[in-house]
Amino acid sequence: MHVHTESVVAGVGAWIGCLTYQSRAVSRPSETDLKQMVARAQQRNRSLGVTGMLLYDNGRFLQTLEGPPEALEVVWASILRDQRHSDIEILTDHMVSSRLFSNWDLLLYSREQGLARPSRSSDLAPHALAHYVPGLVQIALEADDTRINALLASIAEQGWSADDIVAHLIEPVARAMGDAWLADRCSEIDLTIGLSMLQLAGHAVRTHACTSTLRRSRYSILLATAPGEPHMLGTTMLADQFTDAGWRVEMAFPQTKEALANQVAAQDHDAVDIGLSDALPRQRALTRLREAVEISRKAAPGHLVVVSVGGRLFAEATATAASVGADHARRSLDGTSARLAQLIRQGRTIQ
Ligand SMILES: Cc1cc2nc3c(=O)[nH]c(=O)nc-3n(C[C@H](O)[C@H](O)[C@H](O)COP(=O)(O)O)c2cc1C
């Protein structure tokens, strides 16, 4: 039996339907067309207690609607009838205990108003990807790898970058899965299996996404889980990111700090990253992590320039890099290779 750190209580009877679909615009709508359509939809949704989000991007719609099931039925019937779109495909359809879009009747994002795509895409990512989190948590805990892969593939196909998917979807999902375990809503086995399926699906997304135009790096890194840490999602996802960026990558899943030290000593790495769970906060692991950092530095005197740490504990900023003697604590997996390359360059200049 584990300790509850927070109570997650969903009001009985408060469950609402949450539907996400994508479709293709029959002809390219103007900004005015879109605004008019949304204004009408908003009016109707408001009267029915339906909230949601509509994304229009390059001829495609993506919409999430949430509300009482009967109200959703009514809105859904109108949407299906609407001749302005076709190829309607339901992505997720489930019941949730709370709304994600409670402050808006229907929020419109359009990625087409002449804005540069990459930065716009990143601006939208936290909002637009957040609504997939509950659904993905559910199917990951059910170990439904077919649906996990289908969902991530369809999101990647909509144009989200692998980095956005990792930072704004996979990482929050891992934390929500950790919360489900802490609240006794799933077993440790469910959590571990779900995390490994998420990791495989995330890997597939990155391998299919077109790889970066970033300057290739020749640095080398040992990506290790903290000694004895069974959750390896972050470490394996970092392996994809560093490989894409041209690093020489080695991975280690040591059981003890001595085993970690042996791995560090075996090769001349420029950096080592030691990862705690991305799902659970592991507050009690700090002392052991500090020892792991220390022993890694001693194992590679002279050439190891940067020691980085990560995991949910650091993502939530409850501990700093300095508290465990590391040079860097990653808040997110996103951008880690670029940041570590920068720290290595700085470190070399100082040495
Ligand atoms: C991509 C798309 C999203 C839509 N979203 C909504 C919506 O959220 N709520 C709504 O009432 N109608 C929505 N509609 C439907 C139209 O606004 C519809 O014309 C309007 O609700 C009138 O419905 P009716 O055909 O039942 O008269 C949407 C249509 C499209 C093409």
CSV table of C-alpha atoms and ligand atoms in Angstrom, one decimal:
chain,number,residue,atom,x,y,z
A,1,MET,CA,0.0,0.0,0.0
A,2,HIS,CA,1.5,3.3,-0.9
A,3,VAL,CA,0.9,6.7,0.6
A,4,HIS,CA,-1.6,9.2,-0.9
A,5,THR,CA,0.1,12.5,-1.4
A,6,GLU,CA,-3.0,14.2,-2.7
A,7,SER,CA,-6.6,13.3,-2.9
A,8,VAL,CA,-8.2,13.1,-6.4
A,9,VAL,CA,-11.9,12.9,-6.0
A,10,ALA,CA,-14.2,13.2,-9.0
A,11,GLY,CA,-17.7,14.2,-8.1
A,12,VAL,CA,-20.1,11.3,-8.7
A,13,GLY,CA,-22.5,12.1,-11.6
A,14,ALA,CA,-20.1,14.9,-12.8
A,15,TRP,CA,-18.9,12.9,-15.7
A,16,ILE,CA,-19.1,14.5,-19.1
A,17,GLY,CA,-18.5,13.3,-22.6
A,18,CYS,CA,-15.3,14.4,-24.5
A,19,LEU,CA,-15.1,13.9,-28.2
A,20,THR,CA,-12.2,14.7,-30.5
A,21,TYR,CA,-12.4,14.3,-34.3
A,22,GLN,CA,-10.5,15.5,-37.3
A,23,SER,CA,-11.9,16.4,-40.8
A,24,ARG,CA,-11.0,17.9,-44.1
A,25,ALA,CA,-12.4,21.3,-45.2
A,26,VAL,CA,-14.2,20.9,-48.5
A,27,SER,CA,-13.0,24.3,-49.7
A,28,ARG,CA,-10.5,26.7,-48.0
A,29,PRO,CA,-12.5,28.9,-45.6
A,30,SER,CA,-11.5,32.6,-45.3
A,31,GLU,CA,-10.8,34.1,-41.9
A,32,THR,CA,-14.3,35.6,-42.0
A,33,ASP,CA,-15.9,32.3,-42.8
A,34,LEU,CA,-14.1,30.7,-39.9
A,35,LYS,CA,-15.1,33.5,-37.5
A,36,GLN,CA,-18.7,33.3,-38.6
A,37,MET,CA,-18.9,29.6,-38.3
A,38,VAL,CA,-17.4,29.7,-34.8
A,39,ALA,CA,-19.6,32.5,-33.7
A,40,ARG,CA,-22.7,30.5,-34.6
A,41,ALA,CA,-21.3,27.4,-33.0
A,42,GLN,CA,-20.4,29.3,-29.9
A,43,GLN,CA,-23.9,30.6,-29.4
A,44,ARG,CA,-25.3,27.1,-29.8
A,45,ASN,CA,-22.7,25.4,-27.6
A,46,ARG,CA,-23.2,28.0,-24.8
A,47,SER,CA,-27.0,27.3,-24.7
A,48,LEU,CA,-26.2,23.6,-24.5
A,49,GLY,CA,-23.4,23.7,-21.9
A,50,VAL,CA,-20.8,22.5,-24.5
A,51,THR,CA,-17.2,23.7,-24.4
A,52,GLY,CA,-14.3,22.9,-26.6
A,53,MET,CA,-11.6,23.8,-29.0
A,54,LEU,CA,-11.4,24.1,-32.8
A,55,LEU,CA,-8.2,24.1,-34.7
A,56,TYR,CA,-8.0,24.9,-38.4
A,57,ASP,CA,-4.8,24.2,-40.1
A,58,ASN,CA,-4.0,23.9,-43.8
A,59,GLY,CA,-7.4,22.5,-44.9
A,60,ARG,CA,-8.0,20.4,-41.9
A,61,PHE,CA,-10.1,20.7,-38.8
A,62,LEU,CA,-9.4,19.3,-35.4
A,63,GLN,CA,-12.1,19.7,-32.8
A,64,THR,CA,-12.6,18.7,-29.2
A,65,LEU,CA,-16.0,19.0,-27.7
A,66,GLU,CA,-17.0,18.4,-24.1
A,67,GLY,CA,-20.3,18.5,-22.3
A,68,PRO,CA,-23.3,16.5,-21.1
A,69,PRO,CA,-23.7,13.4,-23.4
A,70,GLU,CA,-27.2,14.5,-24.7
A,71,ALA,CA,-25.9,17.9,-25.6
A,72,LEU,CA,-22.9,16.5,-27.4
A,73,GLU,CA,-25.3,14.3,-29.4
A,74,VAL,CA,-27.1,17.3,-30.7
A,75,VAL,CA,-24.0,19.2,-31.6
A,76,TRP,CA,-22.4,16.2,-33.2
A,77,ALA,CA,-25.5,15.7,-35.4
A,78,SER,CA,-25.1,19.2,-36.8
A,79,ILE,CA,-21.4,18.7,-37.4
A,80,LEU,CA,-21.9,15.5,-39.2
A,81,ARG,CA,-24.5,17.2,-41.4
A,82,ASP,CA,-22.3,20.1,-42.2
A,83,GLN,CA,-21.3,20.2,-45.9
A,84,ARG,CA,-18.3,22.4,-45.3
A,85,HIS,CA,-16.1,19.4,-44.3
A,86,SER,CA,-15.7,15.7,-45.1
A,87,ASP,CA,-13.6,12.7,-44.1
A,88,ILE,CA,-14.7,13.1,-40.5
A,89,GLU,CA,-12.7,10.7,-38.3
A,90,ILE,CA,-13.3,10.3,-34.5
A,91,LEU,CA,-10.0,10.2,-32.7
A,92,THR,CA,-11.1,9.8,-29.1
A,93,ASP,CA,-14.5,9.5,-27.5
A,94,HIS,CA,-14.6,9.0,-23.7
A,95,MET,CA,-16.1,10.2,-20.5
A,96,VAL,CA,-14.0,12.6,-18.3
A,97,SER,CA,-14.5,13.9,-14.8
A,98,SER,CA,-13.7,17.5,-15.5
A,99,ARG,CA,-13.6,19.9,-18.4
A,100,LEU,CA,-10.4,21.1,-20.0
A,101,PHE,CA,-12.0,24.1,-21.7
A,102,SER,CA,-14.3,25.4,-19.0
A,103,ASN,CA,-13.5,29.1,-19.6
A,104,TRP,CA,-14.4,29.1,-23.3
A,105,ASP,CA,-17.5,28.2,-25.2
A,106,LEU,CA,-15.4,27.3,-28.2
A,107,LEU,CA,-11.9,28.4,-28.7
A,108,LEU,CA,-10.6,28.8,-32.2
A,109,TYR,CA,-7.0,28.4,-33.2
A,110,SER,CA,-6.0,28.9,-36.7
A,111,ARG,CA,-2.6,28.2,-37.9
A,112,GLU,CA,-3.1,29.9,-41.3
A,113,GLN,CA,-3.1,33.6,-40.7
A,114,GLY,CA,0.1,34.2,-42.4
A,115,LEU,CA,2.2,33.4,-39.3
A,116,ALA,CA,5.5,31.6,-39.5
A,117,ARG,CA,4.6,28.0,-38.9
A,118,PRO,CA,7.3,26.7,-36.6
A,119,SER,CA,6.9,29.3,-33.9
A,120,ARG,CA,3.2,29.4,-34.2
A,121,SER,CA,3.1,25.6,-33.9
A,122,SER,CA,5.1,25.8,-30.6
A,123,ASP,CA,2.8,28.6,-29.3
A,124,LEU,CA,-0.2,26.5,-29.9
A,125,ALA,CA,1.2,23.2,-28.7
A,126,PRO,CA,0.6,23.4,-24.9
A,127,HIS,CA,-3.1,24.3,-25.5
A,128,ALA,CA,-3.9,22.2,-28.4
A,129,LEU,CA,-2.1,19.1,-27.2
A,130,ALA,CA,-3.3,19.3,-23.6
A,131,HIS,CA,-6.7,18.0,-24.5
A,132,TYR,CA,-5.3,14.7,-25.5
A,133,VAL,CA,-3.7,14.1,-22.1
A,134,PRO,CA,-6.6,12.5,-20.3
A,135,GLY,CA,-7.4,10.2,-23.2
A,136,LEU,CA,-3.8,9.1,-23.6
A,137,VAL,CA,-3.5,8.5,-19.9
A,138,GLN,CA,-6.5,6.2,-20.0
A,139,ILE,CA,-5.4,4.2,-23.0
A,140,ALA,CA,-1.8,4.0,-21.7
A,141,LEU,CA,-3.0,2.6,-18.3
A,142,GLU,CA,-5.2,0.1,-20.2
A,143,ALA,CA,-2.1,-0.9,-22.1
A,144,ASP,CA,-3.9,-0.4,-25.4
A,145,ASP,CA,-0.8,0.0,-27.6
A,146,THR,CA,-2.8,0.0,-30.8
A,147,ARG,CA,-4.7,3.1,-29.8
A,148,ILE,CA,-1.7,4.8,-28.3
A,149,ASN,CA,0.2,4.4,-31.5
A,150,ALA,CA,-2.8,5.4,-33.6
A,151,LEU,CA,-3.4,8.5,-31.5
A,152,LEU,CA,0.3,9.6,-31.6
A,153,ALA,CA,0.6,8.9,-35.3
A,154,SER,CA,-2.5,11.0,-36.1
A,155,ILE,CA,-1.2,13.9,-33.9
A,156,ALA,CA,2.2,13.7,-35.7
A,157,GLU,CA,0.4,13.7,-39.0
A,158,GLN,CA,-1.4,16.9,-38.1
A,159,GLY,CA,2.0,18.5,-38.2
A,160,TRP,CA,3.1,18.7,-34.5
A,161,SER,CA,6.8,18.2,-34.2
A,162,ALA,CA,8.3,15.3,-32.2
A,163,ASP,CA,9.6,17.8,-29.7
A,164,ASP,CA,6.2,19.4,-29.1
A,165,ILE,CA,4.7,15.9,-28.7
A,166,VAL,CA,7.3,14.9,-26.2
A,167,ALA,CA,7.2,18.1,-24.1
A,168,HIS,CA,3.4,18.9,-24.3
A,169,LEU,CA,1.9,15.4,-24.4
A,170,ILE,CA,4.2,12.6,-23.4
A,171,GLU,CA,5.7,14.3,-20.3
A,172,PRO,CA,2.4,15.5,-18.9
A,173,VAL,CA,0.9,12.1,-19.6
A,174,ALA,CA,3.7,10.4,-17.6
A,175,ARG,CA,3.1,12.8,-14.7
A,176,ALA,CA,-0.7,12.2,-14.8
A,177,MET,CA,-0.1,8.4,-14.8
A,178,GLY,CA,2.1,8.9,-11.8
A,179,ASP,CA,-0.7,10.8,-10.1
A,180,ALA,CA,-3.1,7.9,-10.9
A,181,TRP,CA,-0.8,5.5,-9.2
A,182,LEU,CA,-0.3,7.8,-6.2
A,183,ALA,CA,-4.1,8.1,-5.9
A,184,ASP,CA,-4.4,4.3,-6.1
A,185,ARG,CA,-6.3,4.4,-9.4
A,186,CYS,CA,-3.9,1.9,-11.0
A,187,SER,CA,-1.3,-0.7,-10.0
A,188,GLU,CA,2.4,-0.3,-10.3
A,189,ILE,CA,2.4,-2.9,-13.1
A,190,ASP,CA,-0.2,-0.9,-15.1
A,191,LEU,CA,2.0,2.2,-14.6
A,192,THR,CA,5.2,0.5,-15.7
A,193,ILE,CA,3.6,-1.2,-18.8
A,194,GLY,CA,1.8,2.0,-19.7
A,195,LEU,CA,5.0,4.0,-19.5
A,196,SER,CA,6.9,1.6,-21.7
A,197,MET,CA,4.2,1.6,-24.3
A,198,LEU,CA,4.3,5.4,-24.3
A,199,GLN,CA,8.0,5.3,-24.7
A,200,LEU,CA,7.8,3.0,-27.8
A,201,ALA,CA,5.1,5.1,-29.4
A,202,GLY,CA,7.1,8.3,-28.7
A,203,HIS,CA,10.1,6.6,-30.3
A,204,ALA,CA,8.1,5.7,-33.4
A,205,VAL,CA,6.8,9.3,-33.8
A,206,ARG,CA,10.3,10.7,-33.7
A,207,THR,CA,11.7,8.2,-36.1
A,208,HIS,CA,9.0,9.0,-38.6
A,209,ALA,CA,9.2,12.7,-38.2
A,210,CYS,CA,11.6,14.4,-40.5
A,211,THR,CA,14.8,15.0,-38.7
A,212,SER,CA,16.1,18.3,-37.7
A,213,THR,CA,18.1,20.8,-39.7
A,214,LEU,CA,20.1,21.6,-36.6
A,215,ARG,CA,23.8,21.8,-36.8
A,216,ARG,CA,25.2,18.3,-36.1
A,217,SER,CA,27.1,17.9,-32.9
A,218,ARG,CA,30.0,15.5,-32.3
A,219,TYR,CA,29.6,15.3,-28.5
A,220,SER,CA,29.1,12.1,-26.6
A,221,ILE,CA,26.8,11.4,-23.7
A,222,LEU,CA,25.9,8.6,-21.4
A,223,LEU,CA,22.2,8.5,-20.7
A,224,ALA,CA,21.6,6.6,-17.5
A,225,THR,CA,18.6,6.0,-15.3
A,226,ALA,CA,19.4,6.7,-11.6
A,227,PRO,CA,20.7,3.6,-9.9
A,228,GLY,CA,17.8,1.2,-9.3
A,229,GLU,CA,15.2,3.4,-11.1
A,230,PRO,CA,12.9,1.2,-13.1
A,231,HIS,CA,11.2,3.9,-15.1
A,232,MET,CA,13.2,4.6,-18.2
A,233,LEU,CA,10.9,6.7,-20.4
A,234,GLY,CA,12.9,9.9,-20.2
A,235,THR,CA,16.2,8.3,-20.7
A,236,THR,CA,15.1,6.4,-23.8
A,237,MET,CA,13.3,9.4,-25.3
A,238,LEU,CA,16.5,11.5,-24.7
A,239,ALA,CA,18.4,8.8,-26.6
A,240,ASP,CA,16.3,9.6,-29.7
A,241,GLN,CA,16.7,13.3,-29.3
A,242,PHE,CA,20.5,13.2,-28.9
A,243,THR,CA,20.9,10.7,-31.8
A,244,ASP,CA,18.9,13.0,-34.0
A,245,ALA,CA,21.1,15.9,-33.0
A,246,GLY,CA,24.2,13.8,-34.1
A,247,TRP,CA,25.6,12.9,-30.6
A,248,ARG,CA,27.3,9.6,-29.9
A,249,VAL,CA,24.9,8.1,-27.4
A,250,GLU,CA,25.3,5.3,-24.9
A,251,MET,CA,22.6,4.2,-22.5
A,252,ALA,CA,22.8,2.6,-19.1
A,253,PHE,CA,20.2,1.2,-16.7
A,254,PRO,CA,22.5,0.5,-13.6
A,255,GLN,CA,21.2,-1.1,-10.5
A,256,THR,CA,23.8,0.4,-8.2
A,257,LYS,CA,25.9,3.6,-8.1
A,258,GLU,CA,29.0,1.5,-8.5
A,259,ALA,CA,27.6,0.1,-11.8
A,260,LEU,CA,26.9,3.6,-12.9
A,261,ALA,CA,30.5,4.7,-12.1
A,262,ASN,CA,31.8,1.7,-14.1
A,263,GLN,CA,29.8,2.8,-17.1
A,264,VAL,CA,31.0,6.4,-16.8
A,265,ALA,CA,34.6,5.3,-16.5
A,266,ALA,CA,34.4,2.9,-19.5
A,267,GLN,CA,34.2,5.6,-22.1
A,268,ASP,CA,35.3,9.3,-22.5
A,269,HIS,CA,31.9,10.9,-22.5
A,270,ASP,CA,31.5,14.7,-22.6
A,271,ALA,CA,28.3,14.5,-20.5
A,272,VAL,CA,26.2,12.2,-18.4
A,273,ASP,CA,22.5,12.5,-17.7
A,274,ILE,CA,21.0,10.7,-14.8
A,275,GLY,CA,17.3,10.3,-14.9
A,276,LEU,CA,14.7,9.7,-12.2
A,277,SER,CA,11.1,8.6,-13.0
A,278,ASP,CA,9.1,10.9,-15.3
A,279,ALA,CA,5.9,9.6,-13.7
A,280,LEU,CA,6.6,9.7,-9.9
A,281,PRO,CA,8.2,12.5,-8.0
A,282,ARG,CA,10.7,10.3,-6.0
A,283,GLN,CA,11.4,12.9,-3.3
A,284,ARG,CA,13.3,10.4,-1.2
A,285,ALA,CA,15.8,9.7,-4.0
A,286,LEU,CA,17.7,13.0,-3.7
A,287,THR,CA,20.4,11.7,-1.3
A,288,ARG,CA,21.1,8.7,-3.5
A,289,LEU,CA,21.1,10.9,-6.6
A,290,ARG,CA,23.6,13.2,-5.0
A,291,GLU,CA,25.9,10.2,-4.4
A,292,ALA,CA,25.4,9.0,-8.0
A,293,VAL,CA,26.4,12.5,-9.3
A,294,GLU,CA,29.5,12.6,-7.1
A,295,ILE,CA,30.6,9.1,-8.0
A,296,SER,CA,30.2,9.8,-11.7
A,297,ARG,CA,32.4,12.8,-11.5
A,298,LYS,CA,35.1,10.9,-9.6
A,299,ALA,CA,34.9,8.0,-12.2
A,300,ALA,CA,35.8,10.3,-15.0
A,301,PRO,CA,38.3,12.9,-13.8
A,302,GLY,CA,39.4,15.3,-16.5
A,303,HIS,CA,37.1,14.6,-19.4
A,304,LEU,CA,33.4,14.6,-18.1
A,305,VAL,CA,32.3,18.2,-18.5
A,306,VAL,CA,28.7,18.2,-17.7
A,307,VAL,CA,26.4,16.2,-15.3
A,308,SER,CA,22.7,16.6,-15.9
A,309,VAL,CA,19.8,15.2,-14.0
A,310,GLY,CA,16.1,15.0,-14.7
A,311,GLY,CA,12.8,13.4,-13.9
A,312,ARG,CA,9.4,14.6,-12.5
A,313,LEU,CA,11.1,15.9,-9.3
A,314,PHE,CA,13.0,18.4,-11.4
A,315,ALA,CA,10.2,19.1,-13.9
A,316,GLU,CA,8.2,20.4,-11.0
A,317,ALA,CA,11.1,22.4,-9.6
A,318,THR,CA,10.9,21.0,-6.2
A,319,ALA,CA,14.7,20.5,-6.3
A,320,THR,CA,17.5,22.3,-8.0
A,321,ALA,CA,20.5,20.9,-9.9
A,322,ALA,CA,22.7,22.4,-7.2
A,323,SER,CA,21.0,20.3,-4.5
A,324,VAL,CA,22.4,17.1,-6.0
A,325,GLY,CA,25.7,18.7,-7.2
A,326,ALA,CA,24.7,18.5,-10.9
A,327,ASP,CA,25.5,21.2,-13.5
A,328,HIS,CA,22.0,21.1,-15.0
A,329,ALA,CA,18.5,19.9,-14.1
A,330,ARG,CA,16.2,19.5,-17.0
A,331,ARG,CA,12.7,20.8,-16.5
A,332,SER,CA,11.5,19.0,-19.7
A,333,LEU,CA,13.1,16.6,-22.1
A,334,ASP,CA,12.6,19.3,-24.8
A,335,GLY,CA,15.7,21.1,-25.8
A,336,THR,CA,18.1,19.1,-23.6
A,337,SER,CA,20.6,18.3,-26.3
A,338,ALA,CA,21.0,21.9,-27.3
A,339,ARG,CA,21.3,23.0,-23.7
A,340,LEU,CA,23.9,20.4,-22.8
A,341,ALA,CA,25.9,21.2,-26.0
A,342,GLN,CA,26.0,24.9,-24.8
A,343,LEU,CA,27.1,23.9,-21.3
A,344,ILE,CA,29.9,21.6,-22.7
A,345,ARG,CA,31.1,24.5,-24.9
A,346,GLN,CA,31.1,26.9,-21.8
A,347,GLY,CA,32.7,24.2,-19.6
A,348,ARG,CA,35.5,23.7,-22.2
A,349,THR,CA,36.2,27.5,-22.3
A,350,ILE,CA,36.5,27.7,-18.5
A,351,GLN,CA,38.7,24.5,-18.1
B,1,LIG,C1,-15.5,22.1,-38.4
B,1,LIG,C2,-16.8,22.4,-37.9
B,1,LIG,C3,-17.0,22.5,-36.5
B,1,LIG,C4,-18.3,22.8,-36.0
B,1,LIG,N1,-18.5,23.0,-34.7
B,1,LIG,C5,-19.7,23.2,-34.2
B,1,LIG,C6,-19.9,23.3,-32.8
B,1,LIG,O1,-19.0,23.2,-32.0
B,1,LIG,N2,-21.2,23.6,-32.3
B,1,LIG,C7,-22.3,23.7,-33.2
B,1,LIG,O2,-23.4,23.9,-32.8
B,1,LIG,N3,-22.1,23.5,-34.5
B,1,LIG,C8,-20.8,23.3,-35.0
B,1,LIG,N4,-20.6,23.2,-36.4
B,1,LIG,C9,-21.8,23.1,-37.2
B,1,LIG,C10,-22.2,24.4,-37.8
B,1,LIG,O3,-21.9,25.5,-37.2
B,1,LIG,C11,-23.7,24.3,-38.1
B,1,LIG,O4,-23.9,24.9,-39.4
B,1,LIG,C12,-24.6,25.0,-37.2
B,1,LIG,O5,-24.5,24.5,-35.9
B,1,LIG,C13,-26.1,24.8,-37.6
B,1,LIG,O6,-26.5,23.5,-37.4
B,1,LIG,P1,-27.7,22.8,-38.1
B,1,LIG,O7,-27.2,22.2,-39.4
B,1,LIG,O8,-28.2,21.7,-37.2
B,1,LIG,O9,-28.8,23.8,-38.4
B,1,LIG,C14,-19.4,22.9,-36.9
B,1,LIG,C15,-19.2,22.8,-38.3
B,1,LIG,C16,-17.9,22.5,-38.8
B,1,LIG,C17,-17.7,22.4,-40.2
